[in-house]
């Protein structure tokens, strides 16, 4: 009897049972083969995948590099601060949580909501900072309410500590949260959403040197992403140390002398271009940005008519007035228009084409030579000399000293100012140049605009005999171990050629301004120092 006949003689129930048993055996065999494939053949690959699925890498913030003055006096450091963060995965009722936190922190709930939304791009296991640099009193209030604040964490994070407050704020700058545009163009691959980066001035320009290298923690998480334990840790590396050319004592002295006035002050080393002090008023406290500036505080700064956020030392464009007269006198000496003895009679005004240009001294200065013109700032003398010189020669002389163009200040934001000429006016206004405009330009008014840093460079060149120097703000940069990374060298942009007699005549006039009777700068006279 064949198999077919035996099979057909079996009852239907037995046949179905045998078919089912065979099917089960085949499936079981396939499962065993699959298990063997996974456990034996691809064991290493799937083990690695398993580890990746349950481990996460968390960044550890690197201490930002400190900033010192030229003598090693600390200007900017880091200090520990209390930060209130939230783990979104542990929050069930966001509205209730943020409302309660807003009450405890005494801030607008919308502020916390905005910060929550910024954290949407973070991994679920990464805490989202809601408030930084909170007081110990606020911290204790939140800790007391911990049971009713699921997901809320209190962390200690480094925050920038600006020891000089607003004194050097325009030089040093401040930090802010990295934007999407900055993130896309970031030089460091370590940059991520939520990072604090330099926004202006030194903090921004020297970001690559200051930011340091982040550390990392390898942690184990469960299937919901909740942190279970730390597996490995790599400590962060601190940022590099910046030493500025500033002298803190000079900076403080300038700050105290300036008081509440608006304007700028600069102290420049005439031999190498080092910026020893630079002040812009009014100022702001960079600590506002370190802890996260409120919207009303930001609006107040933006709407202040005195422009506290502007560095007036490099971006304020003003008529140089009588400081410009030194350039006119030098150019006239070089062109042979005047000598040290030529006198011009000042009767209090100067007439040109039916227009009358007044001297600041209504009664006039009488017969006036070069030294007297500088000492007493006689407008009429400079009206006459400027007219004879002509605007184009005057313009060329001013540009030699660095006026009318950026002087190479090492941080962004420098303005060029304006040194007019016939060609400039035709290009700008499609109009010819008039002689009366030359007369006004000769006393540093009219179209003439300069920045305080340009005038500092110009004055340094007058003092050192014609070397136009590039201003320096960085003395050196060292790594966290003290190894030298950078030390800028003195840079002479150009050397201006005038006769020794011309330099001597100008310097004698400037000394007379402060140290002789009738000098217009007598208020600056010192007993033991010739200025």
Short mmCIF file of C-alpha atoms in Angstrom, two decimals:
data_model
loop_
_atom_site.label_atom_id
_atom_site.label_comp_id
_atom_site.label_asym_id
_atom_site.label_seq_id
_atom_site.Cartn_x
_atom_site.Cartn_y
_atom_site.Cartn_z
CA UNK A 1 0.00 0.00 0.00
CA UNK A 2 1.42 3.34 -1.03
CA UNK A 3 1.72 6.47 1.07
CA UNK A 4 -1.06 8.13 -0.80
CA UNK A 5 -3.41 5.27 0.03
CA UNK A 6 -2.37 5.28 3.73
CA UNK A 7 -2.89 9.06 3.89
CA UNK A 8 -6.35 8.84 2.38
CA UNK A 9 -7.38 6.08 4.81
CA UNK A 10 -6.56 8.28 7.84
CA UNK A 11 -9.52 10.02 9.43
CA UNK A 12 -9.86 13.70 8.51
CA UNK A 13 -9.15 14.78 12.09
CA UNK A 14 -5.83 12.94 12.15
CA UNK A 15 -4.82 14.38 8.80
CA UNK A 16 -5.49 17.95 10.02
CA UNK A 17 -3.55 17.29 13.23
CA UNK A 18 -0.53 15.99 11.31
CA UNK A 19 -0.58 19.01 8.97
CA UNK A 20 -0.78 21.35 11.92
CA UNK A 21 2.10 19.55 13.67
CA UNK A 22 4.30 19.78 10.60
CA UNK A 23 3.52 23.50 10.22
CA UNK A 24 4.36 24.13 13.87
CA UNK A 25 7.61 22.20 13.53
CA UNK A 26 8.61 24.25 10.48
CA UNK A 27 7.82 27.54 12.20
CA UNK A 28 9.73 26.46 15.30
CA UNK A 29 12.70 25.47 13.15
CA UNK A 30 12.64 28.89 11.46
CA UNK A 31 12.54 30.64 14.82
CA UNK A 32 15.49 28.59 16.05
CA UNK A 33 17.42 29.45 12.90
CA UNK A 34 16.58 33.16 13.32
CA UNK A 35 17.62 33.11 16.95
CA UNK A 36 20.88 31.41 16.02
CA UNK A 37 21.46 34.08 13.36
CA UNK A 38 20.86 36.91 15.81
CA UNK A 39 22.72 35.48 18.79
CA UNK A 40 25.67 33.88 17.04
CA UNK A 41 26.19 35.30 13.55
CA UNK A 42 25.31 38.99 14.22
CA UNK A 43 25.87 39.07 17.97
CA UNK A 44 28.34 41.99 17.96
CA UNK A 45 26.26 44.18 15.67
CA UNK A 46 23.04 43.82 17.63
CA UNK A 47 24.82 44.20 20.95
CA UNK A 48 26.18 47.55 19.74
CA UNK A 49 22.71 48.63 18.59
CA UNK A 50 21.26 47.70 21.95
CA UNK A 51 23.85 49.75 23.78
CA UNK A 52 23.22 52.75 21.54
CA UNK A 53 19.49 52.54 22.15
CA UNK A 54 19.88 52.78 25.93
CA UNK A 55 22.81 55.24 26.23
CA UNK A 56 22.95 58.98 25.71
CA UNK A 57 25.77 61.54 25.60
CA UNK A 58 25.20 64.67 27.70
CA UNK A 59 27.40 67.75 27.31
CA UNK A 60 29.24 69.32 30.22
CA UNK A 61 29.66 73.08 29.87
CA UNK A 62 33.23 74.34 29.71
CA UNK A 63 34.20 77.31 31.90
CA UNK A 64 34.57 80.33 29.64
CA UNK A 65 38.02 81.89 29.47
CA UNK A 66 38.74 84.75 31.90
CA UNK A 67 39.70 88.26 30.77
CA UNK A 68 42.47 90.28 32.45
CA UNK A 69 43.92 93.77 32.13
CA UNK A 70 47.54 94.33 31.05
CA UNK A 71 48.76 93.83 34.63
CA UNK A 72 46.95 90.55 35.22
CA UNK A 73 44.05 92.11 37.13
CA UNK A 74 40.89 90.06 36.61
CA UNK A 75 38.14 91.89 34.70
CA UNK A 76 35.78 89.05 33.74
CA UNK A 77 35.42 85.66 35.40
CA UNK A 78 32.85 82.90 35.91
CA UNK A 79 30.89 82.22 39.08
CA UNK A 80 28.49 79.45 40.03
CA UNK A 81 24.81 80.34 39.82
CA UNK A 82 21.52 78.60 40.58
CA UNK A 83 19.52 77.61 37.53
CA UNK A 84 15.93 76.34 37.47
CA UNK A 85 15.40 73.74 34.74
CA UNK A 86 12.70 71.26 33.82
CA UNK A 87 12.71 67.73 32.43
CA UNK A 88 9.82 67.78 29.97
CA UNK A 89 9.38 64.01 30.11
CA UNK A 90 8.32 64.25 33.77
CA UNK A 91 5.77 67.03 33.28
CA UNK A 92 2.13 66.03 32.85
CA UNK A 93 0.41 69.41 33.25
CA UNK A 94 2.62 72.08 31.65
CA UNK A 95 0.15 74.93 32.15
CA UNK A 96 -0.17 74.30 35.86
CA UNK A 97 3.57 73.88 36.32
CA UNK A 98 4.58 77.05 34.48
CA UNK A 99 1.89 79.09 36.23
CA UNK A 100 3.13 77.97 39.64
CA UNK A 101 6.78 78.55 38.71
CA UNK A 102 5.98 82.05 37.44
CA UNK A 103 4.53 82.88 40.86
CA UNK A 104 7.56 81.53 42.70
CA UNK A 105 10.08 83.19 40.36
CA UNK A 106 8.06 86.42 40.20
CA UNK A 107 8.24 86.55 36.41
CA UNK A 108 5.70 86.65 33.61
CA UNK A 109 4.40 83.20 32.72
CA UNK A 110 4.86 84.03 29.01
CA UNK A 111 8.61 84.29 29.61
CA UNK A 112 8.69 80.73 30.94
CA UNK A 113 6.51 79.54 28.06
CA UNK A 114 8.93 81.05 25.54
CA UNK A 115 11.85 79.28 27.18
CA UNK A 116 9.90 76.02 27.24
CA UNK A 117 9.24 76.36 23.52
CA UNK A 118 12.93 76.98 22.84
CA UNK A 119 13.64 73.66 24.50
CA UNK A 120 11.43 71.74 22.08
CA UNK A 121 14.49 71.05 19.94
CA UNK A 122 16.38 69.56 22.88
CA UNK A 123 16.54 65.78 23.41
CA UNK A 124 13.77 64.69 25.80
CA UNK A 125 16.31 63.75 28.48
CA UNK A 126 18.06 67.15 28.41
CA UNK A 127 16.88 69.71 31.01
CA UNK A 128 15.41 72.93 29.63
CA UNK A 129 16.61 76.04 31.55
CA UNK A 130 13.71 78.28 32.59
CA UNK A 131 15.47 80.73 34.92
CA UNK A 132 19.15 81.47 35.44
CA UNK A 133 21.07 83.12 38.26
CA UNK A 134 18.17 83.01 40.71
CA UNK A 135 18.68 84.09 44.30
CA UNK A 136 19.10 81.64 47.15
CA UNK A 137 15.78 82.83 48.57
CA UNK A 138 13.94 81.93 45.36
CA UNK A 139 15.81 78.63 45.17
CA UNK A 140 14.67 77.69 48.68
CA UNK A 141 11.05 78.57 47.86
CA UNK A 142 11.13 76.26 44.85
CA UNK A 143 12.81 73.45 46.76
CA UNK A 144 10.14 73.68 49.47
CA UNK A 145 7.49 73.18 46.78
CA UNK A 146 9.39 70.32 45.12
CA UNK A 147 6.64 67.72 45.59
CA UNK A 148 4.19 69.91 43.67
CA UNK A 149 6.68 70.70 40.90
CA UNK A 150 7.30 67.42 39.05
CA UNK A 151 10.18 67.57 36.59
CA UNK A 152 11.69 70.76 38.05
CA UNK A 153 15.43 70.63 38.71
CA UNK A 154 17.74 73.03 40.54
CA UNK A 155 21.19 73.07 38.96
CA UNK A 156 24.43 74.93 39.52
CA UNK A 157 25.81 76.40 36.29
CA UNK A 158 28.63 78.85 35.54
CA UNK A 159 27.56 82.39 34.67
CA UNK A 160 29.71 85.26 33.43
CA UNK A 161 30.83 87.62 36.18
CA UNK A 162 31.68 91.12 34.90
CA UNK A 163 33.71 92.56 37.75
CA UNK A 164 33.94 96.09 36.32
CA UNK A 165 30.17 96.29 35.69
CA UNK A 166 29.51 98.93 33.04
CA UNK A 167 32.96 100.55 33.04
CA UNK A 168 34.29 98.43 30.16
CA UNK A 169 31.00 96.99 28.90
CA UNK A 170 31.39 98.31 25.34
CA UNK A 171 34.83 96.73 25.05
CA UNK A 172 34.04 93.38 26.61
CA UNK A 173 30.46 92.84 25.45
CA UNK A 174 28.08 90.20 26.75
CA UNK A 175 26.66 86.72 26.10
CA UNK A 176 23.34 85.59 24.68
CA UNK A 177 21.64 82.42 23.52
CA UNK A 178 22.89 81.15 20.17
CA UNK A 179 20.52 81.81 17.25
CA UNK A 180 19.64 79.38 14.48
CA UNK A 181 21.75 81.42 12.05
CA UNK A 182 24.74 81.35 14.40
CA UNK A 183 24.23 77.64 14.95
CA UNK A 184 24.27 76.97 11.21
CA UNK A 185 27.52 78.90 10.75
CA UNK A 186 29.19 77.86 14.00
CA UNK A 187 32.86 77.01 13.69
CA UNK A 188 32.70 74.52 16.55
CA UNK A 189 30.84 71.25 16.05
CA UNK A 190 30.16 71.30 19.78
CA UNK A 191 27.73 74.21 19.46
CA UNK A 192 24.09 73.33 20.06
CA UNK A 193 20.73 74.98 20.65
CA UNK A 194 20.57 76.72 24.03
CA UNK A 195 24.29 77.52 24.20
CA UNK A 196 25.41 80.96 25.36
CA UNK A 197 27.80 82.69 22.97
CA UNK A 198 29.40 86.12 22.66
CA UNK A 199 27.07 88.65 21.05
CA UNK A 200 29.17 91.80 20.73
CA UNK A 201 32.69 93.18 21.24
CA UNK A 202 35.41 90.95 22.73
CA UNK A 203 33.00 88.22 23.81
CA UNK A 204 31.92 87.78 20.19
CA UNK A 205 35.14 88.44 18.26
CA UNK A 206 37.19 86.12 20.45
CA UNK A 207 34.48 83.47 20.90
CA UNK A 208 36.71 80.71 19.43
CA UNK A 209 39.38 81.46 22.06
CA UNK A 210 37.07 81.99 25.03
CA UNK A 211 34.50 79.20 24.74
CA UNK A 212 36.64 76.20 25.77
CA UNK A 213 35.90 72.56 24.97
CA UNK A 214 32.87 70.82 26.40
CA UNK A 215 33.12 67.64 28.39
CA UNK A 216 30.61 64.83 28.19
CA UNK A 217 28.75 62.29 30.28
CA UNK A 218 27.75 58.90 28.91
CA UNK A 219 24.55 57.91 30.71
CA UNK A 220 22.08 55.04 30.60
CA UNK A 221 18.38 55.77 30.06
CA UNK A 222 15.27 53.63 30.13
CA UNK A 223 12.80 53.12 27.26
CA UNK A 224 11.13 56.45 28.11
CA UNK A 225 14.43 58.29 28.02
CA UNK A 226 14.63 58.73 31.78
CA UNK A 227 18.15 58.95 33.20
CA UNK A 228 19.20 55.81 35.10
CA UNK A 229 22.93 56.06 35.78
CA UNK A 230 26.23 57.56 34.62
CA UNK A 231 28.53 55.23 32.69
CA UNK A 232 31.45 57.50 31.78
CA UNK A 233 32.61 61.10 32.20
CA UNK A 234 35.06 63.34 30.33
CA UNK A 235 35.79 66.65 32.06
CA UNK A 236 35.49 69.90 30.06
CA UNK A 237 38.50 72.06 29.22
CA UNK A 238 38.42 75.72 30.19
CA UNK A 239 38.63 78.48 27.59
CA UNK A 240 41.77 80.50 26.93
CA UNK A 241 42.85 83.55 28.91
CA UNK A 242 42.67 87.01 27.29
CA UNK A 243 45.01 89.74 28.50
CA UNK A 244 43.94 93.19 27.32
CA UNK A 245 46.04 96.31 26.80
CA UNK A 246 43.69 98.08 29.23
CA UNK A 247 44.93 99.36 32.56
CA UNK A 248 42.11 98.87 35.06
CA UNK A 249 43.18 101.80 37.22
CA UNK A 250 43.20 104.16 34.23
CA UNK A 251 39.83 102.79 33.14
CA UNK A 252 38.38 103.42 36.58
CA UNK A 253 39.88 106.91 36.73
CA UNK A 254 38.29 107.77 33.38
CA UNK A 255 35.00 106.33 34.58
CA UNK A 256 35.01 108.42 37.75
CA UNK A 257 36.05 111.59 35.92
CA UNK A 258 33.35 111.20 33.29
CA UNK A 259 30.48 110.93 35.73
CA UNK A 260 27.02 110.96 34.16
CA UNK A 261 28.00 112.83 30.99
CA UNK A 262 27.42 111.34 27.54
CA UNK A 263 30.41 110.85 25.26
CA UNK A 264 33.64 108.89 25.04
CA UNK A 265 37.18 108.93 26.40
CA UNK A 266 40.28 107.13 25.09
CA UNK A 267 43.82 106.79 26.44
CA UNK A 268 46.25 105.58 23.77
CA UNK A 269 49.94 104.71 24.12
CA UNK A 270 51.55 106.93 21.46
CA UNK A 271 54.47 104.55 20.92
CA UNK A 272 52.67 101.28 20.18
CA UNK A 273 48.95 102.04 19.83
CA UNK A 274 47.89 100.15 22.98
CA UNK A 275 44.45 101.19 24.21
CA UNK A 276 45.06 101.86 27.91
CA UNK A 277 41.52 103.04 28.59
CA UNK A 278 38.36 103.38 26.52
CA UNK A 279 35.09 104.63 27.89
CA UNK A 280 31.68 105.17 26.34
CA UNK A 281 28.85 106.86 28.20
CA UNK A 282 26.12 106.16 29.05
CA UNK A 283 26.79 102.48 29.53
CA UNK A 284 24.92 99.32 30.54
CA UNK A 285 25.48 96.44 32.92
CA UNK A 286 26.47 93.29 30.98
CA UNK A 287 25.25 91.22 33.94
CA UNK A 288 21.72 91.89 32.65
CA UNK A 289 22.52 89.70 29.67
CA UNK A 290 24.43 87.11 31.71
CA UNK A 291 21.31 86.20 33.67
CA UNK A 292 18.91 86.65 30.74
CA UNK A 293 17.66 90.18 30.12
CA UNK A 294 13.94 90.82 30.52
CA UNK A 295 12.00 92.26 27.58
CA UNK A 296 11.18 95.51 29.43
CA UNK A 297 14.86 96.01 30.32
CA UNK A 298 15.84 95.42 26.68
CA UNK A 299 13.24 97.92 25.42
CA UNK A 300 14.48 100.50 27.91
CA UNK A 301 18.04 100.19 26.59
CA UNK A 302 16.91 100.33 22.95
CA UNK A 303 14.65 103.36 23.44
CA UNK A 304 17.11 105.41 25.50
CA UNK A 305 17.85 108.54 23.43
CA UNK A 306 21.43 108.60 24.72
CA UNK A 307 22.13 105.20 23.07
CA UNK A 308 23.79 103.29 25.93
CA UNK A 309 24.39 100.22 23.74
CA UNK A 310 26.49 102.19 21.24
CA UNK A 311 30.25 102.32 21.70
CA UNK A 312 30.64 106.02 21.06
CA UNK A 313 34.42 105.73 21.08
CA UNK A 314 34.35 103.93 17.72
CA UNK A 315 30.84 104.49 16.36
CA UNK A 316 30.02 108.02 17.47
CA UNK A 317 30.58 110.45 14.57
CA UNK A 318 31.03 114.05 15.65
CA UNK A 319 32.40 117.34 14.37
CA UNK A 320 36.01 117.42 15.62
CA UNK A 321 35.86 121.21 16.02
CA UNK A 322 39.12 122.77 17.25
CA UNK A 323 40.98 119.44 17.44
CA UNK A 324 40.98 119.57 13.63
CA UNK A 325 42.92 122.85 13.59
CA UNK A 326 46.21 121.02 14.18
CA UNK A 327 45.86 119.29 10.80
CA UNK A 328 45.11 122.60 9.08
CA UNK A 329 48.19 124.22 10.63
CA UNK A 330 50.49 121.33 9.65
CA UNK A 331 49.20 121.20 6.09
CA UNK A 332 49.63 124.97 5.73
CA UNK A 333 53.22 124.73 6.99
CA UNK A 334 54.04 121.96 4.53
CA UNK A 335 52.51 123.89 1.62
CA UNK A 336 54.39 127.07 2.57
CA UNK A 337 51.18 129.03 3.08
CA UNK A 338 52.28 130.12 6.54
CA UNK A 339 55.45 130.19 8.59
CA UNK A 340 55.73 130.38 12.33
CA UNK A 341 55.87 134.20 12.21
CA UNK A 342 53.07 135.08 9.79
CA UNK A 343 50.39 137.09 11.53
CA UNK A 344 46.73 137.36 10.61
CA UNK A 345 44.69 140.14 12.20
CA UNK A 346 41.60 138.81 13.97
CA UNK A 347 38.92 141.43 14.61
CA UNK A 348 36.31 138.89 15.67
CA UNK A 349 34.95 137.94 12.27
CA UNK A 350 35.90 136.93 8.72
CA UNK A 351 34.06 138.13 5.63
CA UNK A 352 33.74 136.08 2.44
CA UNK A 353 31.42 136.79 -0.46
CA UNK A 354 29.02 138.83 1.61
CA UNK A 355 28.91 136.23 4.40
CA UNK A 356 30.38 136.88 7.80
CA UNK A 357 32.03 134.03 9.77
CA UNK A 358 32.42 134.77 13.48
CA UNK A 359 35.34 133.97 15.77
CA UNK A 360 34.44 132.44 19.13
CA UNK A 361 35.99 135.55 20.74
CA UNK A 362 33.74 138.40 19.68
CA UNK A 363 36.34 141.11 20.42
CA UNK A 364 38.92 139.28 18.33
CA UNK A 365 42.45 138.15 19.07
CA UNK A 366 44.28 140.92 17.25
CA UNK A 367 47.48 140.10 15.31
CA UNK A 368 47.86 136.32 15.58
CA UNK A 369 50.71 134.00 14.59
CA UNK A 370 50.68 130.19 14.44
CA UNK A 371 51.49 129.60 18.11
CA UNK A 372 48.91 132.10 19.31
CA UNK A 373 46.32 130.70 16.90
CA UNK A 374 46.75 127.24 18.41
CA UNK A 375 47.04 128.47 22.00
CA UNK A 376 43.90 130.60 21.85
CA UNK A 377 42.07 128.60 19.13
CA UNK A 378 41.55 131.66 16.92
CA UNK A 379 38.86 130.80 14.35
CA UNK A 380 39.65 133.72 12.03
CA UNK A 381 43.27 132.60 11.62
CA UNK A 382 42.11 129.15 10.53
CA UNK A 383 39.35 130.56 8.29
CA UNK A 384 41.99 132.46 6.31
CA UNK A 385 44.60 129.68 6.25
CA UNK A 386 42.03 127.02 5.36
CA UNK A 387 40.72 129.10 2.47
CA UNK A 388 44.24 129.56 1.08
CA UNK A 389 44.97 125.86 1.52
CA UNK A 390 41.82 124.66 -0.24
CA UNK A 391 39.55 121.77 0.66
CA UNK A 392 41.32 119.11 -1.41
CA UNK A 393 44.75 119.65 0.17
CA UNK A 394 43.12 119.88 3.57
CA UNK A 395 41.25 116.63 2.90
CA UNK A 396 44.43 114.84 1.80
CA UNK A 397 46.30 115.95 4.92
CA UNK A 398 43.48 114.78 7.21
CA UNK A 399 43.31 111.36 5.57
CA UNK A 400 47.06 110.89 6.09
CA UNK A 401 46.38 110.99 9.82
CA UNK A 402 43.68 108.30 9.59
CA UNK A 403 40.61 110.52 9.49
CA UNK A 404 37.71 109.64 7.19
CA UNK A 405 38.31 105.86 7.28
CA UNK A 406 38.31 103.07 9.89
CA UNK A 407 41.59 103.04 11.80
CA UNK A 408 41.66 99.27 12.24
CA UNK A 409 40.10 98.96 15.69
CA UNK A 410 40.16 95.21 16.39
CA UNK A 411 36.43 94.82 17.13
CA UNK A 412 33.39 95.28 14.84
CA UNK A 413 31.30 98.44 14.74
CA UNK A 414 33.80 101.14 13.80
CA UNK A 415 32.45 104.01 11.69
CA UNK A 416 34.43 105.82 9.00
CA UNK A 417 33.46 109.43 9.60
CA UNK A 418 33.56 112.00 6.77
CA UNK A 419 36.45 114.05 5.41
CA UNK A 420 34.91 116.05 2.56
CA UNK A 421 36.45 117.08 -0.75
CA UNK A 422 35.16 118.53 -4.00
CA UNK A 423 34.83 115.04 -5.47
CA UNK A 424 33.05 113.76 -2.36
CA UNK A 425 30.40 116.48 -2.54
CA UNK A 426 29.79 115.96 -6.26
CA UNK A 427 29.33 112.22 -5.68
CA UNK A 428 27.15 112.68 -2.61
CA UNK A 429 25.00 115.68 -3.47
CA UNK A 430 25.62 116.27 -7.20
CA UNK A 431 26.65 119.83 -6.28
CA UNK A 432 29.86 121.90 -6.55
CA UNK A 433 32.01 122.77 -3.56
CA UNK A 434 31.81 126.34 -2.24
CA UNK A 435 34.56 128.41 -0.64
CA UNK A 436 32.42 129.07 2.43
CA UNK A 437 32.33 125.32 3.07
CA UNK A 438 36.13 125.28 3.14
CA UNK A 439 36.11 128.05 5.74
CA UNK A 440 33.77 126.04 7.99
CA UNK A 441 35.71 122.79 7.43
CA UNK A 442 38.94 124.53 8.53
CA UNK A 443 37.62 124.72 12.10
CA UNK A 444 36.42 121.11 12.08
CA UNK A 445 32.75 121.75 11.41
CA UNK A 446 30.37 121.56 8.46
CA UNK A 447 30.61 118.22 6.68
CA UNK A 448 33.62 117.06 8.71
CA UNK A 449 32.83 114.10 10.99
CA UNK A 450 35.28 112.00 12.99
CA UNK A 451 35.15 109.32 15.67
CA UNK A 452 36.94 109.60 19.03
CA UNK A 453 39.23 106.68 18.16
CA UNK A 454 40.29 108.48 14.96
CA UNK A 455 41.13 111.62 16.93
CA UNK A 456 43.13 109.53 19.41
CA UNK A 457 45.16 107.97 16.57
CA UNK A 458 45.64 111.42 15.00
CA UNK A 459 46.83 112.94 18.28
CA UNK A 460 49.20 110.03 18.89
CA UNK A 461 50.74 110.61 15.45
CA UNK A 462 51.22 114.29 16.27
CA UNK A 463 52.93 113.30 19.53
CA UNK A 464 55.23 110.60 18.12
CA UNK A 465 56.37 112.51 15.03
CA UNK A 466 54.13 111.09 12.31
CA UNK A 467 53.62 107.37 13.01
CA UNK A 468 49.98 106.43 12.41
CA UNK A 469 49.44 103.37 14.60
CA UNK A 470 46.81 100.67 14.49
CA UNK A 471 45.04 100.60 17.88
CA UNK A 472 45.68 97.42 19.88
CA UNK A 473 43.31 95.93 22.45
CA UNK A 474 44.80 92.45 22.95
CA UNK A 475 48.09 92.24 24.85
CA UNK A 476 48.30 88.44 24.64
CA UNK A 477 46.27 85.22 24.70
CA UNK A 478 47.30 82.18 26.75
CA UNK A 479 45.77 78.72 26.95
CA UNK A 480 44.47 77.35 30.25
CA UNK A 481 47.94 75.98 31.03
CA UNK A 482 49.64 79.35 30.48
CA UNK A 483 51.16 78.63 27.06
CA UNK A 484 51.34 81.68 24.78
CA UNK A 485 48.95 81.47 21.82
CA UNK A 486 49.01 85.02 20.44
CA UNK A 487 50.79 88.32 21.05
CA UNK A 488 49.98 91.04 18.48
CA UNK A 489 52.87 93.18 17.31
CA UNK A 490 52.88 96.96 17.01
CA UNK A 491 51.56 97.89 13.58
CA UNK A 492 52.52 101.18 11.92
CA UNK A 493 49.90 101.94 9.26
CA UNK A 494 51.94 104.74 7.69
CA UNK A 495 54.55 107.37 8.51
CA UNK A 496 53.75 110.97 7.65
CA UNK A 497 56.55 113.20 6.45
CA UNK A 498 56.80 116.76 7.77
CA UNK A 499 59.84 118.88 8.54
CA UNK A 500 61.25 118.88 12.05
CA UNK A 501 60.43 122.58 12.24
CA UNK A 502 56.77 121.87 11.44
CA UNK A 503 56.47 119.18 14.14
CA UNK A 504 58.19 121.47 16.64
CA UNK A 505 55.89 124.39 15.87
CA UNK A 506 52.75 122.29 16.34
CA UNK A 507 53.98 120.76 19.61
CA UNK A 508 54.92 124.19 20.99
CA UNK A 509 51.43 125.41 20.18
CA UNK A 510 49.80 122.42 21.88
CA UNK A 511 51.91 122.82 25.02
CA UNK A 512 50.92 126.49 25.12
CA UNK A 513 47.20 125.54 24.98
CA UNK A 514 47.45 124.04 28.48
CA UNK A 515 50.47 125.65 30.09
CA UNK A 516 50.50 129.33 29.03
CA UNK A 517 48.24 132.25 29.97
CA UNK A 518 45.17 132.61 27.72
CA UNK A 519 45.51 128.97 26.65
CA UNK A 520 42.06 127.47 26.03
CA UNK A 521 43.02 124.22 27.79
CA UNK A 522 44.31 125.63 31.07
CA UNK A 523 41.80 123.55 33.02
CA UNK A 524 43.94 120.47 32.23
CA UNK A 525 47.15 121.97 33.63
CA UNK A 526 49.03 119.94 36.25
CA UNK A 527 51.69 121.25 38.61
CA UNK A 528 54.31 118.55 38.06
CA UNK A 529 53.51 117.43 34.51
CA UNK A 530 53.84 119.31 31.23
CA UNK A 531 50.82 118.49 29.09
#
